[in-house]
Amino acid sequence: IAVPYSFWPAKHAKRWEIQRRLYVKDPWATLFEAVYRSDIPKPRVDEAISYLYQAEEYFNAGTQISGRISVKPLLLYYSILNLAKSLMAVRRPTLDLSHAYHGLTATRAGKWAILGDEIRVRASVTKVNVFSELMQLLDGRRPKFGSINVRHLLPQILPAHRLWAYASGNREQFISVEITAAHDPHARKAWLIFAVERGELAYLGKSVSSLIASSGMPGTWEQVHNDNTKVVLIEQQESVPYTHRPLDCVQELFATARSALWSVVTSVYPHRKYYLNVDSKLGPRRLPQWASMYVLFYYLSDLTRYRPVHFDRFLEGKFGPQIESFLDECPRQFLYLMASELLKREVAPAALA
């Protein structure tokens, strides 16, 4: 059976089984139901539900605004903040969120230099900082960066990325990949194969070796021969063993590449498109996909609260179309990503019949 790539391809009962995608018209209803079904104590369920109610109300208020959007970032940030707290309440039932801090601060670099503004990560051993706790929960580590400038944040936003490239005069930094798995039934081991269009590589000015080096793909990868001259195949060199069926290792196998992948949720097949970020200049400033959106939502909310005239300038400048597109597209993308994280199962928007 060919298993399409997913961050959550299988579930384990008596043995590993394929986990099919959930199609939902209302991801909020799915989130509420998942919290109600969780096995955490009843008071914690009530707390998680209260965060979800606020997240949904802020989300609806922020996405239904028409005309001027000066308060939209503030509403949307508080939506994702409460969504994050609900996820943490379920996944870490002993964590006290009653006095949680944002975990981020925005620092003005100059009077007018928005792109030079800095977002710093707050760390503490005695206080709960939501951003750091969420990164620990989703990525298994604390943030590796102490701060990031807005100019290094904008190119990491996948939706509307071409608007950033157009405004900045840079080449695009994301490349689409098709992912398949292969296995050797005699050696009982499996590995991944990435396919990228040769024309896209040429457009980005990347060789295969520079693509592998700049994308942060974990482990060792090598190009392999194929008969399709339009596609380049890059094969994972470290395989994952299995005992009985290839499906028994698919969750572990697919997880080996997850840290390098970005995804876009779509309402049409295949419902997820995967990308590699090939910006070699980011270095330690490279963020996980969800974190790049989270930090930008925070920064824009801070801008609208304390320096609204600067937010207006941002919208009127060359990056304004990217920011407007970000505020239109990313709230729903973030919502579906977090719904999938909470359920540990791929959640996609239901298309109309």
Tab-separated table of C-alpha atoms in Angstrom:
chain	number	residue	atom	x	y	z
A	1	ILE	CA	0.000	0.000	0.000
A	2	ALA	CA	1.369	3.420	-0.962
A	3	VAL	CA	1.157	5.710	2.072
A	4	PRO	CA	1.063	9.417	1.185
A	5	TYR	CA	3.498	11.530	3.125
A	6	SER	CA	2.091	13.079	6.287
A	7	PHE	CA	3.394	14.241	9.648
A	8	TRP	CA	0.911	11.785	11.204
A	9	PRO	CA	0.664	8.858	8.735
A	10	ALA	CA	-0.136	6.059	11.187
A	11	LYS	CA	-1.560	5.258	14.598
A	12	HIS	CA	-0.744	2.395	16.905
A	13	ALA	CA	-3.366	0.145	18.472
A	14	LYS	CA	-2.504	-3.540	18.538
A	15	ARG	CA	-0.269	-2.762	15.579
A	16	TRP	CA	0.446	0.186	13.314
A	17	GLU	CA	-2.405	1.181	11.017
A	18	ILE	CA	-2.771	3.843	8.346
A	19	GLN	CA	-4.363	6.973	9.751
A	20	ARG	CA	-6.608	8.684	7.248
A	21	ARG	CA	-6.969	12.411	6.904
A	22	LEU	CA	-9.925	14.159	8.545
A	23	TYR	CA	-11.918	16.517	6.337
A	24	VAL	CA	-13.699	19.174	8.337
A	25	LYS	CA	-15.753	22.210	7.482
A	26	ASP	CA	-15.305	23.699	10.951
A	27	PRO	CA	-11.915	22.956	12.564
A	28	TRP	CA	-13.066	24.665	15.775
A	29	ALA	CA	-15.723	22.002	16.348
A	30	THR	CA	-13.061	19.339	15.838
A	31	LEU	CA	-10.765	21.041	18.344
A	32	PHE	CA	-13.488	21.269	21.003
A	33	GLU	CA	-14.384	17.612	20.496
A	34	ALA	CA	-10.726	16.559	20.769
A	35	VAL	CA	-10.324	18.419	24.064
A	36	TYR	CA	-13.517	16.886	25.470
A	37	ARG	CA	-12.230	13.414	24.531
A	38	SER	CA	-8.796	13.925	26.086
A	39	ASP	CA	-7.942	11.945	29.209
A	40	ILE	CA	-6.759	14.913	31.291
A	41	PRO	CA	-8.521	15.858	34.578
A	42	LYS	CA	-11.896	17.575	34.261
A	43	PRO	CA	-10.692	20.955	35.639
A	44	ARG	CA	-7.944	20.957	33.021
A	45	VAL	CA	-10.475	20.170	30.278
A	46	ASP	CA	-12.533	23.155	31.392
A	47	GLU	CA	-9.427	25.352	31.315
A	48	ALA	CA	-8.462	24.181	27.813
A	49	ILE	CA	-12.026	24.748	26.594
A	50	SER	CA	-12.034	28.288	27.992
A	51	TYR	CA	-8.873	29.066	26.002
A	52	LEU	CA	-10.488	27.597	22.895
A	53	TYR	CA	-13.609	29.735	23.296
A	54	GLN	CA	-11.474	32.867	23.454
A	55	ALA	CA	-9.338	31.699	20.533
A	56	GLU	CA	-12.421	31.147	18.365
A	57	GLU	CA	-14.004	34.470	19.298
A	58	TYR	CA	-10.822	36.419	18.603
A	59	PHE	CA	-10.369	34.486	15.338
A	60	ASN	CA	-13.886	35.243	14.131
A	61	ALA	CA	-13.537	38.894	15.055
A	62	GLY	CA	-10.174	39.165	13.328
A	63	THR	CA	-11.093	37.373	10.117
A	64	GLN	CA	-14.434	39.109	9.606
A	65	ILE	CA	-13.038	42.635	9.667
A	66	SER	CA	-13.539	44.597	6.458
A	67	GLY	CA	-12.129	47.962	5.452
A	68	ARG	CA	-9.259	49.194	7.637
A	69	ILE	CA	-7.332	46.380	9.299
A	70	SER	CA	-5.566	48.348	12.036
A	71	VAL	CA	-6.822	46.082	14.867
A	72	LYS	CA	-6.758	42.829	12.913
A	73	PRO	CA	-3.222	41.760	13.983
A	74	LEU	CA	-4.083	42.228	17.658
A	75	LEU	CA	-7.225	40.090	17.432
A	76	LEU	CA	-5.491	37.362	15.439
A	77	TYR	CA	-2.474	37.215	17.752
A	78	TYR	CA	-4.683	36.734	20.800
A	79	SER	CA	-6.490	34.001	18.895
A	80	ILE	CA	-3.328	32.006	18.249
A	81	LEU	CA	-2.041	32.747	21.771
A	82	ASN	CA	-5.140	31.172	23.306
A	83	LEU	CA	-5.040	28.337	20.797
A	84	ALA	CA	-1.465	27.645	21.907
A	85	LYS	CA	-2.457	27.720	25.572
A	86	SER	CA	-5.271	25.257	24.924
A	87	LEU	CA	-2.849	22.872	23.229
A	88	MET	CA	-0.409	23.175	26.131
A	89	ALA	CA	-3.176	22.627	28.682
A	90	VAL	CA	-3.995	19.294	27.013
A	91	ARG	CA	-0.460	18.116	26.327
A	92	ARG	CA	1.092	19.310	29.599
A	93	PRO	CA	-1.641	19.031	32.253
A	94	THR	CA	0.654	20.000	35.139
A	95	LEU	CA	1.863	23.258	33.562
A	96	ASP	CA	0.449	26.298	35.372
A	97	LEU	CA	-0.742	28.723	32.688
A	98	SER	CA	-2.581	31.090	35.025
A	99	HIS	CA	0.284	33.607	34.952
A	100	ALA	CA	1.818	32.749	31.595
A	101	TYR	CA	3.800	35.386	29.719
A	102	HIS	CA	3.958	35.921	25.969
A	103	GLY	CA	7.631	34.932	25.905
A	104	LEU	CA	8.416	37.525	23.222
A	105	THR	CA	9.242	41.240	23.264
A	106	ALA	CA	9.569	43.672	20.364
A	107	THR	CA	12.379	46.226	20.429
A	108	ARG	CA	12.489	49.256	18.171
A	109	ALA	CA	15.788	49.527	16.303
A	110	GLY	CA	15.270	53.097	15.162
A	111	LYS	CA	12.571	55.695	14.860
A	112	TRP	CA	11.431	54.539	11.427
A	113	ALA	CA	13.383	51.359	10.695
A	114	ILE	CA	10.648	48.713	10.817
A	115	LEU	CA	12.698	46.012	9.059
A	116	GLY	CA	15.414	46.433	11.681
A	117	ASP	CA	13.015	45.982	14.584
A	118	GLU	CA	13.962	43.037	16.760
A	119	ILE	CA	11.784	40.371	18.381
A	120	ARG	CA	13.478	38.846	21.383
A	121	VAL	CA	12.753	35.549	23.085
A	122	ARG	CA	12.214	35.748	26.812
A	123	ALA	CA	13.590	32.870	28.847
A	124	SER	CA	12.990	32.057	32.500
A	125	VAL	CA	13.337	29.048	34.763
A	126	THR	CA	10.598	30.262	37.111
A	127	LYS	CA	8.003	31.758	34.734
A	128	VAL	CA	5.966	30.164	31.977
A	129	ASN	CA	6.689	31.808	28.622
A	130	VAL	CA	4.188	30.603	26.052
A	131	PHE	CA	6.412	30.799	22.979
A	132	SER	CA	9.290	28.809	24.498
A	133	GLU	CA	6.912	26.258	26.016
A	134	LEU	CA	5.161	25.802	22.686
A	135	MET	CA	8.445	25.262	20.868
A	136	GLN	CA	9.457	22.685	23.462
A	137	LEU	CA	6.123	20.947	22.977
A	138	LEU	CA	6.026	20.959	19.170
A	139	ASP	CA	9.715	20.736	18.305
A	140	GLY	CA	11.228	19.071	21.349
A	141	ARG	CA	13.617	21.946	22.057
A	142	ARG	CA	13.800	25.457	23.385
A	143	PRO	CA	14.384	28.286	20.898
A	144	LYS	CA	17.974	28.348	19.628
A	145	PHE	CA	17.835	32.030	18.753
A	146	GLY	CA	17.793	34.917	21.201
A	147	SER	CA	16.307	37.416	18.795
A	148	ILE	CA	15.321	37.904	15.174
A	149	ASN	CA	14.906	40.994	13.018
A	150	VAL	CA	11.768	41.613	11.003
A	151	ARG	CA	13.848	41.537	7.799
A	152	HIS	CA	14.830	37.931	8.600
A	153	LEU	CA	11.276	36.986	9.533
A	154	LEU	CA	9.404	38.096	6.410
A	155	PRO	CA	11.135	35.660	3.988
A	156	GLN	CA	10.172	32.729	6.239
A	157	ILE	CA	6.441	33.192	5.676
A	158	LEU	CA	5.434	30.595	3.101
A	159	PRO	CA	2.011	31.986	2.082
A	160	ALA	CA	2.585	35.211	0.112
A	161	HIS	CA	6.288	34.372	-0.186
A	162	ARG	CA	6.374	35.510	-3.808
A	163	LEU	CA	5.124	38.920	-2.709
A	164	TRP	CA	8.150	39.135	-0.401
A	165	ALA	CA	10.464	38.118	-3.266
A	166	TYR	CA	8.875	40.729	-5.529
A	167	ALA	CA	9.114	43.490	-2.920
A	168	SER	CA	12.659	42.690	-1.813
A	169	GLY	CA	14.091	41.960	-5.263
A	170	ASN	CA	15.313	38.541	-4.104
A	171	ARG	CA	14.786	35.108	-5.566
A	172	GLU	CA	12.237	32.875	-3.928
A	173	GLN	CA	13.516	30.738	-1.061
A	174	PHE	CA	11.025	27.853	-1.104
A	175	ILE	CA	10.938	24.900	-3.466
A	176	SER	CA	8.118	22.374	-3.767
A	177	VAL	CA	8.923	18.700	-3.156
A	178	GLU	CA	7.072	15.463	-3.834
A	179	ILE	CA	7.823	12.830	-1.190
A	180	THR	CA	7.631	9.060	-1.590
A	181	ALA	CA	8.883	6.133	0.464
A	182	ALA	CA	10.770	3.077	-0.742
A	183	HIS	CA	11.661	-0.149	1.019
A	184	ASP	CA	13.772	-3.254	0.602
A	185	PRO	CA	11.658	-6.301	1.606
A	186	HIS	CA	14.742	-8.508	1.958
A	187	ALA	CA	16.788	-6.166	4.151
A	188	ARG	CA	13.579	-4.902	5.794
A	189	LYS	CA	14.467	-1.250	5.742
A	190	ALA	CA	12.773	1.848	4.334
A	191	TRP	CA	13.856	5.318	3.228
A	192	LEU	CA	12.493	8.515	1.692
A	193	ILE	CA	12.889	9.985	-1.782
A	194	PHE	CA	12.361	13.687	-2.548
A	195	ALA	CA	11.496	14.761	-6.095
A	196	VAL	CA	12.067	18.364	-7.185
A	197	GLU	CA	11.552	19.916	-10.580
A	198	ARG	CA	14.801	20.559	-12.393
A	199	GLY	CA	13.437	23.809	-13.780
A	200	GLU	CA	12.684	25.093	-10.250
A	201	LEU	CA	16.232	24.297	-9.174
A	202	ALA	CA	17.580	26.237	-12.139
A	203	TYR	CA	15.288	29.183	-11.409
A	204	LEU	CA	16.499	29.349	-7.803
A	205	GLY	CA	20.111	29.062	-8.967
A	206	LYS	CA	20.644	25.944	-6.882
A	207	SER	CA	22.614	22.799	-7.570
A	208	VAL	CA	21.467	19.564	-5.960
A	209	SER	CA	24.309	19.692	-3.443
A	210	SER	CA	23.563	23.311	-2.492
A	211	LEU	CA	19.865	22.457	-2.145
A	212	ILE	CA	20.699	19.653	0.286
A	213	ALA	CA	23.121	21.834	2.237
A	214	SER	CA	20.891	24.911	2.500
A	215	SER	CA	17.562	23.211	3.241
A	216	GLY	CA	18.547	21.701	6.569
A	217	MET	CA	17.562	18.182	5.506
A	218	PRO	CA	18.695	15.964	8.396
A	219	GLY	CA	21.083	13.117	7.693
A	220	THR	CA	22.734	12.317	4.388
A	221	TRP	CA	21.015	12.644	1.000
A	222	GLU	CA	22.263	11.921	-2.505
A	223	GLN	CA	20.939	12.387	-6.005
A	224	VAL	CA	19.971	9.147	-7.756
A	225	HIS	CA	19.479	8.417	-11.438
A	226	ASN	CA	16.026	8.494	-12.985
A	227	ASP	CA	14.680	8.521	-16.544
A	228	ASN	CA	12.590	11.668	-16.137
A	229	THR	CA	14.791	14.531	-17.307
A	230	LYS	CA	12.435	17.123	-15.789
A	231	VAL	CA	12.712	15.805	-12.226
A	232	VAL	CA	15.616	15.376	-9.832
A	233	LEU	CA	15.402	12.569	-7.272
A	234	ILE	CA	17.206	12.929	-3.950
A	235	GLU	CA	17.399	9.784	-1.829
A	236	GLN	CA	17.812	9.451	1.920
A	237	GLN	CA	20.926	7.441	2.763
A	238	GLU	CA	20.010	6.489	6.352
A	239	SER	CA	17.277	3.873	6.296
A	240	VAL	CA	14.798	2.938	9.017
A	241	PRO	CA	14.484	-0.790	9.813
A	242	TYR	CA	11.224	-2.657	10.328
A	243	THR	CA	10.478	-6.110	11.709
A	244	HIS	CA	7.345	-7.338	9.936
A	245	ARG	CA	5.647	-4.785	7.658
A	246	PRO	CA	6.933	-1.535	6.155
A	247	LEU	CA	3.932	0.177	7.763
A	248	ASP	CA	5.432	-0.609	11.175
A	249	CYS	CA	8.148	2.008	10.641
A	250	VAL	CA	6.264	4.607	8.601
A	251	GLN	CA	5.661	6.991	11.529
A	252	GLU	CA	9.338	6.954	12.470
A	253	LEU	CA	10.425	7.137	8.827
A	254	PHE	CA	8.285	10.135	7.940
A	255	ALA	CA	9.378	11.927	11.110
A	256	THR	CA	13.031	11.836	10.007
A	257	ALA	CA	12.425	14.604	7.455
A	258	ARG	CA	9.806	16.636	9.275
A	259	SER	CA	12.138	19.279	10.718
A	260	ALA	CA	13.106	20.437	7.202
A	261	LEU	CA	9.619	20.520	5.724
A	262	TRP	CA	7.077	23.317	5.412
A	263	SER	CA	3.513	22.665	4.343
A	264	VAL	CA	0.515	24.493	2.951
A	265	VAL	CA	-2.995	23.261	3.688
A	266	THR	CA	-5.273	23.180	0.633
A	267	SER	CA	-8.919	22.280	0.073
A	268	VAL	CA	-8.113	20.172	-3.003
A	269	TYR	CA	-6.054	17.014	-3.475
A	270	PRO	CA	-3.431	16.298	-2.162
A	271	HIS	CA	-4.528	18.710	0.645
A	272	ARG	CA	-0.933	19.275	1.743
A	273	LYS	CA	1.869	20.678	-0.365
A	274	TYR	CA	5.377	20.325	1.035
A	275	TYR	CA	8.308	22.681	0.581
A	276	LEU	CA	11.947	23.058	1.529
A	277	ASN	CA	13.285	26.408	2.714
A	278	VAL	CA	16.571	26.898	0.868
A	279	ASP	CA	17.597	30.249	2.335
A	280	SER	CA	21.184	29.539	3.351
A	281	LYS	CA	21.628	33.015	4.879
A	282	LEU	CA	19.245	32.423	7.799
A	283	GLY	CA	21.514	30.163	9.815
A	284	PRO	CA	20.329	29.938	13.452
A	285	ARG	CA	17.555	32.421	12.660
A	286	ARG	CA	15.680	29.744	10.703
A	287	LEU	CA	12.412	29.066	12.556
A	288	PRO	CA	9.977	26.165	12.400
A	289	GLN	CA	7.069	26.986	10.086
A	290	TRP	CA	4.481	27.538	12.827
A	291	ALA	CA	6.959	29.687	14.783
A	292	SER	CA	7.618	32.074	11.899
A	293	MET	CA	3.876	32.807	11.685
A	294	TYR	CA	3.518	33.035	15.469
A	295	VAL	CA	6.359	35.529	15.858
A	296	LEU	CA	5.122	37.731	13.003
A	297	PHE	CA	1.598	37.761	14.448
A	298	TYR	CA	3.125	38.852	17.759
A	299	TYR	CA	5.220	41.599	16.170
A	300	LEU	CA	2.322	43.028	14.157
A	301	SER	CA	0.104	43.000	17.250
A	302	ASP	CA	2.788	44.860	19.182
A	303	LEU	CA	3.079	47.362	16.346
A	304	THR	CA	-0.662	48.023	16.251
A	305	ARG	CA	-0.849	48.409	20.034
A	306	TYR	CA	2.064	50.745	20.632
A	307	ARG	CA	2.992	52.277	17.268
A	308	PRO	CA	-0.102	52.206	15.041
A	309	VAL	CA	1.299	54.908	12.769
A	310	HIS	CA	4.220	52.566	11.983
A	311	PHE	CA	1.801	49.762	11.153
A	312	ASP	CA	0.071	52.081	8.689
A	313	ARG	CA	3.458	52.910	7.170
A	314	PHE	CA	4.257	49.201	6.895
A	315	LEU	CA	1.037	48.593	4.955
A	316	GLU	CA	1.704	51.547	2.680
A	317	GLY	CA	5.263	50.425	1.929
A	318	LYS	CA	6.552	47.847	-0.519
A	319	PHE	CA	5.954	44.954	1.906
A	320	GLY	CA	2.336	46.002	2.486
A	321	PRO	CA	0.862	43.453	0.031
A	322	GLN	CA	2.743	40.641	1.777
A	323	ILE	CA	1.490	41.753	5.201
A	324	GLU	CA	-2.108	42.024	3.972
A	325	SER	CA	-1.863	38.583	2.369
A	326	PHE	CA	-0.314	37.200	5.566
A	327	LEU	CA	-3.217	38.519	7.651
A	328	ASP	CA	-5.707	37.027	5.181
A	329	GLU	CA	-4.137	33.592	4.600
A	330	CYS	CA	-2.074	32.611	7.622
A	331	PRO	CA	-4.735	32.594	10.371
A	332	ARG	CA	-6.507	29.656	8.752
A	333	GLN	CA	-3.245	27.934	7.880
A	334	PHE	CA	-2.149	28.207	11.518
A	335	LEU	CA	-5.531	26.954	12.694
A	336	TYR	CA	-5.340	23.773	10.607
A	337	LEU	CA	-1.727	23.169	11.641
A	338	MET	CA	-2.652	23.405	15.328
A	339	ALA	CA	-5.773	21.256	14.849
A	340	SER	CA	-3.560	18.576	13.327
A	341	GLU	CA	-1.079	18.909	16.195
A	342	LEU	CA	-3.784	18.540	18.820
A	343	LEU	CA	-5.344	15.504	17.153
A	344	LYS	CA	-1.976	14.117	15.992
A	345	ARG	CA	-3.776	13.479	12.744
A	346	GLU	CA	-3.900	15.400	9.493
A	347	VAL	CA	-6.859	17.775	9.351
A	348	ALA	CA	-7.838	19.374	6.053
A	349	PRO	CA	-10.686	21.657	4.906
A	350	ALA	CA	-13.629	19.818	3.378
A	351	ALA	CA	-14.230	20.780	-0.250
A	352	LEU	CA	-17.789	21.417	-1.378
A	353	ALA	CA	-19.316	18.462	-3.210
